[in-house]
mmCIF file of C-alpha atoms and ligand atoms in Angstrom:
data_model
loop_
_atom_site.group_PDB
_atom_site.id
_atom_site.type_symbol
_atom_site.label_atom_id
_atom_site.label_comp_id
_atom_site.label_asym_id
_atom_site.label_seq_id
_atom_site.Cartn_x
_atom_site.Cartn_y
_atom_site.Cartn_z
ATOM 1 C CA MET A 1 -0.346 0.307 0.353
ATOM 2 C CA ALA A 2 1.303 3.928 -0.340
ATOM 3 C CA ARG A 3 2.357 5.565 2.028
ATOM 4 C CA THR A 4 -0.414 7.976 1.993
ATOM 5 C CA GLY A 5 -3.221 4.726 2.307
ATOM 6 C CA ALA A 6 -5.556 4.269 -0.465
ATOM 7 C CA LEU A 7 -7.429 7.242 -1.769
ATOM 8 C CA PRO A 8 -10.704 5.701 -2.405
ATOM 9 C CA ASN A 9 -10.759 4.731 1.601
ATOM 10 C CA ARG A 10 -9.964 7.969 2.551
ATOM 11 C CA ILE A 11 -12.893 9.898 0.836
ATOM 12 C CA ARG A 12 -16.347 9.031 1.628
ATOM 13 C CA ILE A 13 -19.710 10.523 1.024
ATOM 14 C CA GLU A 14 -22.490 10.658 3.179
ATOM 15 C CA LEU A 15 -26.099 12.143 3.565
ATOM 16 C CA GLY A 16 -27.345 13.688 6.485
ATOM 17 C CA ASP A 17 -26.737 16.486 9.015
ATOM 18 C CA ILE A 18 -23.093 17.392 9.917
ATOM 19 C CA THR A 19 -23.809 19.027 13.538
ATOM 20 C CA ARG A 20 -24.523 15.163 13.864
ATOM 21 C CA LEU A 21 -21.618 14.103 13.001
ATOM 22 C CA THR A 22 -18.531 12.638 15.854
ATOM 23 C CA VAL A 23 -15.556 14.021 13.904
ATOM 24 C CA ASP A 24 -12.299 15.582 14.920
ATOM 25 C CA ALA A 25 -13.479 18.639 13.065
ATOM 26 C CA ILE A 26 -16.531 19.932 10.948
ATOM 27 C CA VAL A 27 -16.100 22.566 8.386
ATOM 28 C CA ASN A 28 -18.464 25.436 8.388
ATOM 29 C CA ALA A 29 -19.219 27.504 5.134
ATOM 30 C CA ALA A 30 -19.119 30.396 6.964
ATOM 31 C CA ASN A 31 -19.567 34.140 5.966
ATOM 32 C CA ALA A 32 -16.715 36.894 6.290
ATOM 33 C CA SER A 33 -17.847 38.260 9.561
ATOM 34 C CA LEU A 34 -18.074 34.432 11.135
ATOM 35 C CA LEU A 35 -20.710 35.592 12.523
ATOM 36 C CA GLY A 36 -23.370 33.168 11.491
ATOM 37 C CA GLY A 37 -26.205 33.166 9.438
ATOM 38 C CA GLY A 38 -28.416 30.567 7.851
ATOM 39 C CA GLY A 39 -28.238 27.099 6.157
ATOM 40 C CA VAL A 40 -25.233 25.005 7.850
ATOM 41 C CA ASP A 41 -23.891 27.990 9.051
ATOM 42 C CA GLY A 42 -27.049 28.170 11.264
ATOM 43 C CA ALA A 43 -26.857 24.691 12.350
ATOM 44 C CA ILE A 44 -23.809 24.645 13.364
ATOM 45 C CA HIS A 45 -24.024 27.531 15.654
ATOM 46 C CA ARG A 46 -26.910 26.558 16.826
ATOM 47 C CA ALA A 47 -25.629 22.841 17.585
ATOM 48 C CA ALA A 48 -22.728 24.326 19.057
ATOM 49 C CA GLY A 49 -24.424 27.014 21.668
ATOM 50 C CA PRO A 50 -23.223 30.228 22.300
ATOM 51 C CA GLU A 51 -19.924 30.052 22.978
ATOM 52 C CA LEU A 52 -19.299 29.355 19.428
ATOM 53 C CA LEU A 53 -20.455 32.893 18.715
ATOM 54 C CA ALA A 54 -18.211 34.515 21.709
ATOM 55 C CA GLU A 55 -15.062 32.663 20.218
ATOM 56 C CA CYS A 56 -15.731 33.745 16.773
ATOM 57 C CA ARG A 57 -16.456 37.221 17.936
ATOM 58 C CA GLY A 58 -12.414 36.977 19.009
ATOM 59 C CA VAL A 59 -11.256 35.727 15.591
ATOM 60 C CA GLY A 60 -12.190 38.825 13.806
ATOM 61 C CA GLY A 61 -13.587 37.591 10.898
ATOM 62 C CA CYS A 62 -11.796 35.714 7.489
ATOM 63 C CA PRO A 63 -11.425 36.519 4.032
ATOM 64 C CA PRO A 64 -12.705 34.259 1.209
ATOM 65 C CA GLY A 65 -10.788 31.114 0.484
ATOM 66 C CA GLU A 66 -9.166 30.946 4.293
ATOM 67 C CA ALA A 67 -10.310 29.483 7.194
ATOM 68 C CA ARG A 68 -9.872 29.506 10.741
ATOM 69 C CA LEU A 69 -10.186 27.415 13.434
ATOM 70 C CA THR A 70 -12.809 27.074 16.510
ATOM 71 C CA ARG A 71 -13.704 24.589 19.310
ATOM 72 C CA GLY A 72 -16.791 22.745 18.772
ATOM 73 C CA TYR A 73 -18.431 23.167 21.982
ATOM 74 C CA ARG A 74 -21.599 21.367 22.387
ATOM 75 C CA LEU A 75 -21.245 19.423 18.938
ATOM 76 C CA PRO A 76 -20.353 16.244 19.049
ATOM 77 C CA ALA A 77 -17.011 17.399 16.822
ATOM 78 C CA GLY A 78 -14.335 18.401 18.406
ATOM 79 C CA HIS A 79 -13.341 21.692 16.446
ATOM 80 C CA VAL A 80 -14.798 23.680 14.069
ATOM 81 C CA ILE A 81 -12.974 24.688 10.506
ATOM 82 C CA HIS A 82 -15.049 27.783 9.226
ATOM 83 C CA THR A 83 -14.170 28.530 5.840
ATOM 84 C CA VAL A 84 -15.644 31.075 3.446
ATOM 85 C CA GLY A 85 -16.327 30.249 -0.090
ATOM 86 C CA PRO A 86 -17.031 32.645 -2.692
ATOM 87 C CA ILE A 87 -20.277 34.341 -3.469
ATOM 88 C CA TRP A 88 -21.251 33.104 -7.447
ATOM 89 C CA ARG A 89 -21.339 35.988 -10.039
ATOM 90 C CA GLY A 90 -21.101 33.869 -12.974
ATOM 91 C CA GLY A 91 -17.833 32.298 -13.098
ATOM 92 C CA ASP A 92 -15.623 34.760 -14.108
ATOM 93 C CA ALA A 93 -14.758 36.656 -10.689
ATOM 94 C CA GLY A 94 -12.019 33.812 -9.731
ATOM 95 C CA GLU A 95 -14.679 31.740 -7.988
ATOM 96 C CA PRO A 96 -13.349 28.667 -8.688
ATOM 97 C CA ASP A 97 -10.022 29.344 -7.564
ATOM 98 C CA ILE A 98 -11.572 30.698 -4.366
ATOM 99 C CA LEU A 99 -13.486 27.870 -3.625
ATOM 100 C CA ALA A 100 -10.115 25.668 -4.481
ATOM 101 C CA ARG A 101 -8.531 27.395 -1.751
ATOM 102 C CA CYS A 102 -11.243 27.175 0.838
ATOM 103 C CA TYR A 103 -10.175 23.530 0.847
ATOM 104 C CA ARG A 104 -7.116 23.892 0.394
ATOM 105 C CA SER A 105 -7.020 25.963 3.714
ATOM 106 C CA CYS A 106 -9.261 23.597 5.789
ATOM 107 C CA LEU A 107 -6.879 20.713 4.907
ATOM 108 C CA ALA A 108 -4.018 22.428 5.747
ATOM 109 C CA ILE A 109 -5.439 23.459 9.057
ATOM 110 C CA ALA A 110 -6.463 19.608 9.401
ATOM 111 C CA ARG A 111 -2.836 18.485 9.030
ATOM 112 C CA GLU A 112 -1.110 21.337 11.548
ATOM 113 C CA GLN A 113 -3.843 20.324 14.551
ATOM 114 C CA GLY A 114 -2.937 16.455 13.178
ATOM 115 C CA PHE A 115 -7.091 15.897 12.606
ATOM 116 C CA GLN A 116 -7.426 12.410 11.812
ATOM 117 C CA THR A 117 -10.748 13.073 10.087
ATOM 118 C CA ILE A 118 -12.492 15.808 9.250
ATOM 119 C CA ALA A 119 -16.380 16.673 7.827
ATOM 120 C CA VAL A 120 -16.654 18.966 4.874
ATOM 121 C CA PRO A 121 -19.987 20.143 3.350
ATOM 122 C CA ALA A 122 -21.049 21.348 -0.224
ATOM 123 C CA ILE A 123 -19.159 25.029 0.450
ATOM 124 C CA ALA A 124 -20.772 27.547 -1.173
ATOM 125 C CA THR A 125 -23.457 25.901 -3.229
ATOM 126 C CA GLY A 126 -26.217 26.857 -0.851
ATOM 127 C CA VAL A 127 -27.012 30.665 -0.565
ATOM 128 C CA TYR A 128 -23.773 31.433 -2.167
ATOM 129 C CA GLY A 129 -24.708 29.912 -5.222
ATOM 130 C CA PHE A 130 -22.423 28.228 -6.610
ATOM 131 C CA PRO A 131 -23.320 25.174 -9.132
ATOM 132 C CA ARG A 132 -23.020 22.280 -7.159
ATOM 133 C CA ASP A 133 -21.371 20.033 -9.893
ATOM 134 C CA ARG A 134 -18.734 22.168 -10.956
ATOM 135 C CA ALA A 135 -18.437 22.481 -6.859
ATOM 136 C CA ALA A 136 -17.907 18.850 -6.354
ATOM 137 C CA ARG A 137 -15.781 18.335 -9.074
ATOM 138 C CA ILE A 138 -13.593 21.367 -7.291
ATOM 139 C CA ALA A 139 -13.895 19.533 -3.742
ATOM 140 C CA VAL A 140 -13.122 16.186 -5.114
ATOM 141 C CA ALA A 141 -9.905 17.172 -7.045
ATOM 142 C CA GLU A 142 -8.695 19.447 -4.093
ATOM 143 C CA VAL A 143 -9.105 16.703 -1.416
ATOM 144 C CA ALA A 144 -8.056 13.806 -3.996
ATOM 145 C CA ALA A 145 -4.685 16.089 -4.595
ATOM 146 C CA TYR A 146 -4.304 16.549 -0.788
ATOM 147 C CA LEU A 147 -4.496 13.779 0.655
ATOM 148 C CA ALA A 148 -2.526 11.905 -1.966
ATOM 149 C CA GLN A 149 0.566 14.420 -0.680
ATOM 150 C CA ASN A 150 -0.256 14.087 3.094
ATOM 151 C CA GLU A 151 -1.252 11.073 5.505
ATOM 152 C CA ILE A 152 -3.480 13.880 7.516
ATOM 153 C CA PRO A 153 -6.096 13.660 7.827
ATOM 154 C CA ALA A 154 -6.518 10.141 7.003
ATOM 155 C CA ILE A 155 -10.031 10.450 5.601
ATOM 156 C CA VAL A 156 -12.480 13.321 4.103
ATOM 157 C CA ILE A 157 -15.935 12.686 4.729
ATOM 158 C CA PHE A 158 -18.396 14.746 2.254
ATOM 159 C CA VAL A 159 -21.505 15.343 3.838
ATOM 160 C CA CYS A 160 -24.580 16.049 1.612
ATOM 161 C CA PHE A 161 -27.955 17.234 2.551
ATOM 162 C CA ASP A 162 -29.752 16.046 0.027
ATOM 163 C CA GLU A 163 -29.700 13.333 -2.909
ATOM 164 C CA ALA A 164 -28.814 15.874 -5.586
ATOM 165 C CA ASN A 165 -25.759 16.779 -4.040
ATOM 166 C CA ARG A 166 -24.670 13.018 -3.144
ATOM 167 C CA ASP A 167 -24.753 11.929 -6.829
ATOM 168 C CA ALA A 168 -22.865 15.232 -7.644
ATOM 169 C CA TYR A 169 -19.814 13.814 -5.489
ATOM 170 C CA ASN A 170 -20.333 10.484 -6.627
ATOM 171 C CA ALA A 171 -20.173 11.640 -10.222
ATOM 172 C CA ALA A 172 -17.189 13.666 -9.245
ATOM 173 C CA LEU A 173 -15.504 10.945 -7.747
ATOM 174 C CA GLY A 174 -16.693 8.738 -10.650
ATOM 175 C CA ARG A 175 -18.630 6.157 -8.477
ATOM 176 C CA GLY A 176 -21.920 4.834 -9.429
ATOM 177 C CA ASN A 177 -25.026 5.420 -7.436
HETATM 178 N N1 LIG B 1 -25.316 19.645 7.439
HETATM 179 C C1 LIG B 1 -24.893 19.521 5.780
HETATM 180 N N2 LIG B 1 -25.035 20.202 5.214
HETATM 181 C C2 LIG B 1 -25.901 21.393 5.057
HETATM 182 C C3 LIG B 1 -26.864 21.395 6.263
HETATM 183 C C4 LIG B 1 -26.033 20.705 7.459
HETATM 184 N N3 LIG B 1 -26.436 20.769 8.675
HETATM 185 N N4 LIG B 1 -27.290 22.854 6.270
HETATM 186 C C5 LIG B 1 -27.203 23.115 5.078
HETATM 187 N N5 LIG B 1 -26.108 22.644 4.456
HETATM 188 P P1 LIG B 1 -25.099 27.351 3.012
HETATM 189 P P2 LIG B 1 -22.948 28.617 1.350
HETATM 190 C C6 LIG B 1 -25.803 22.368 2.758
HETATM 191 O O1 LIG B 1 -26.042 28.068 1.992
HETATM 192 O O2 LIG B 1 -23.388 28.522 0.072
HETATM 193 C C7 LIG B 1 -25.115 30.800 5.510
HETATM 194 O O3 LIG B 1 -25.846 32.112 6.148
HETATM 195 C C8 LIG B 1 -26.701 22.999 1.730
HETATM 196 O O4 LIG B 1 -27.820 22.027 1.753
HETATM 197 O O5 LIG B 1 -25.058 26.709 4.005
HETATM 198 O O6 LIG B 1 -21.320 28.681 1.636
HETATM 199 C C9 LIG B 1 -23.550 31.666 5.798
HETATM 200 O O7 LIG B 1 -23.901 32.560 6.818
HETATM 201 C C10 LIG B 1 -25.997 23.476 0.488
HETATM 202 O O8 LIG B 1 -25.756 22.541 0.026
HETATM 203 O O9 LIG B 1 -23.188 27.618 2.808
HETATM 204 C C11 LIG B 1 -23.129 32.922 4.622
HETATM 205 O O10 LIG B 1 -23.780 33.925 4.512
HETATM 206 C C12 LIG B 1 -24.655 23.215 1.436
HETATM 207 O O11 LIG B 1 -24.171 23.010 3.286
HETATM 208 C C13 LIG B 1 -23.586 31.777 3.503
HETATM 209 O O12 LIG B 1 -24.862 31.038 4.068
HETATM 210 C C14 LIG B 1 -23.740 24.903 1.615
HETATM 211 O O13 LIG B 1 -25.140 25.748 1.819
HETATM 212 C C15 LIG B 1 -22.499 30.878 3.023
HETATM 213 O O14 LIG B 1 -23.452 30.310 2.082
#
């Protein structure tokens, strides 16, 4: 087996609510204020409790494409890696590059922290309007490239809130449904 382990076993797709997962860290698709919002961000803050917002206030925001780490508080996950995706403006405003950087930024934090397993939602594909299939291809390409070069994180779970998203990840991974 290769030093980094077999890639197919290291990338998983799960349907469900990311706030329920017991992993080292879940990724939050936040906005630049890091002060909460709707979608997965709202769900994470609700599940984590007010201590998460208090820690986020001290972080001072996050530019698109970057990521910041907090604790997970009442979540089963130990930590939250907050990243800020691009707002879709038609695709010619650097959105794909920003989205790719989101994944690299989250993976770099996971590696620094020694997180074995992280769970990641479909960043920017909800309120921010990034086309789902294209976003899934970027997510898979960035994660596969990172895992091929790094032993940590060992496992990345793409968490899909609906079946359309799961189909997009399966297609991007070349897996049948
Ligand atoms: N678990 C997993 N995935 C979820 C969950 C959940 N509990 N809830 C939603 N999703 P979005 P964005 C999926 O809108 O597009 C917020 O207001 C959802 O179906 O949460 O990056 C922030 O504060 C979609 O596939 O994030 C920002 O202002 C994916 O998560 C803005 O929205 C991302 O959708 C960020 O927009």
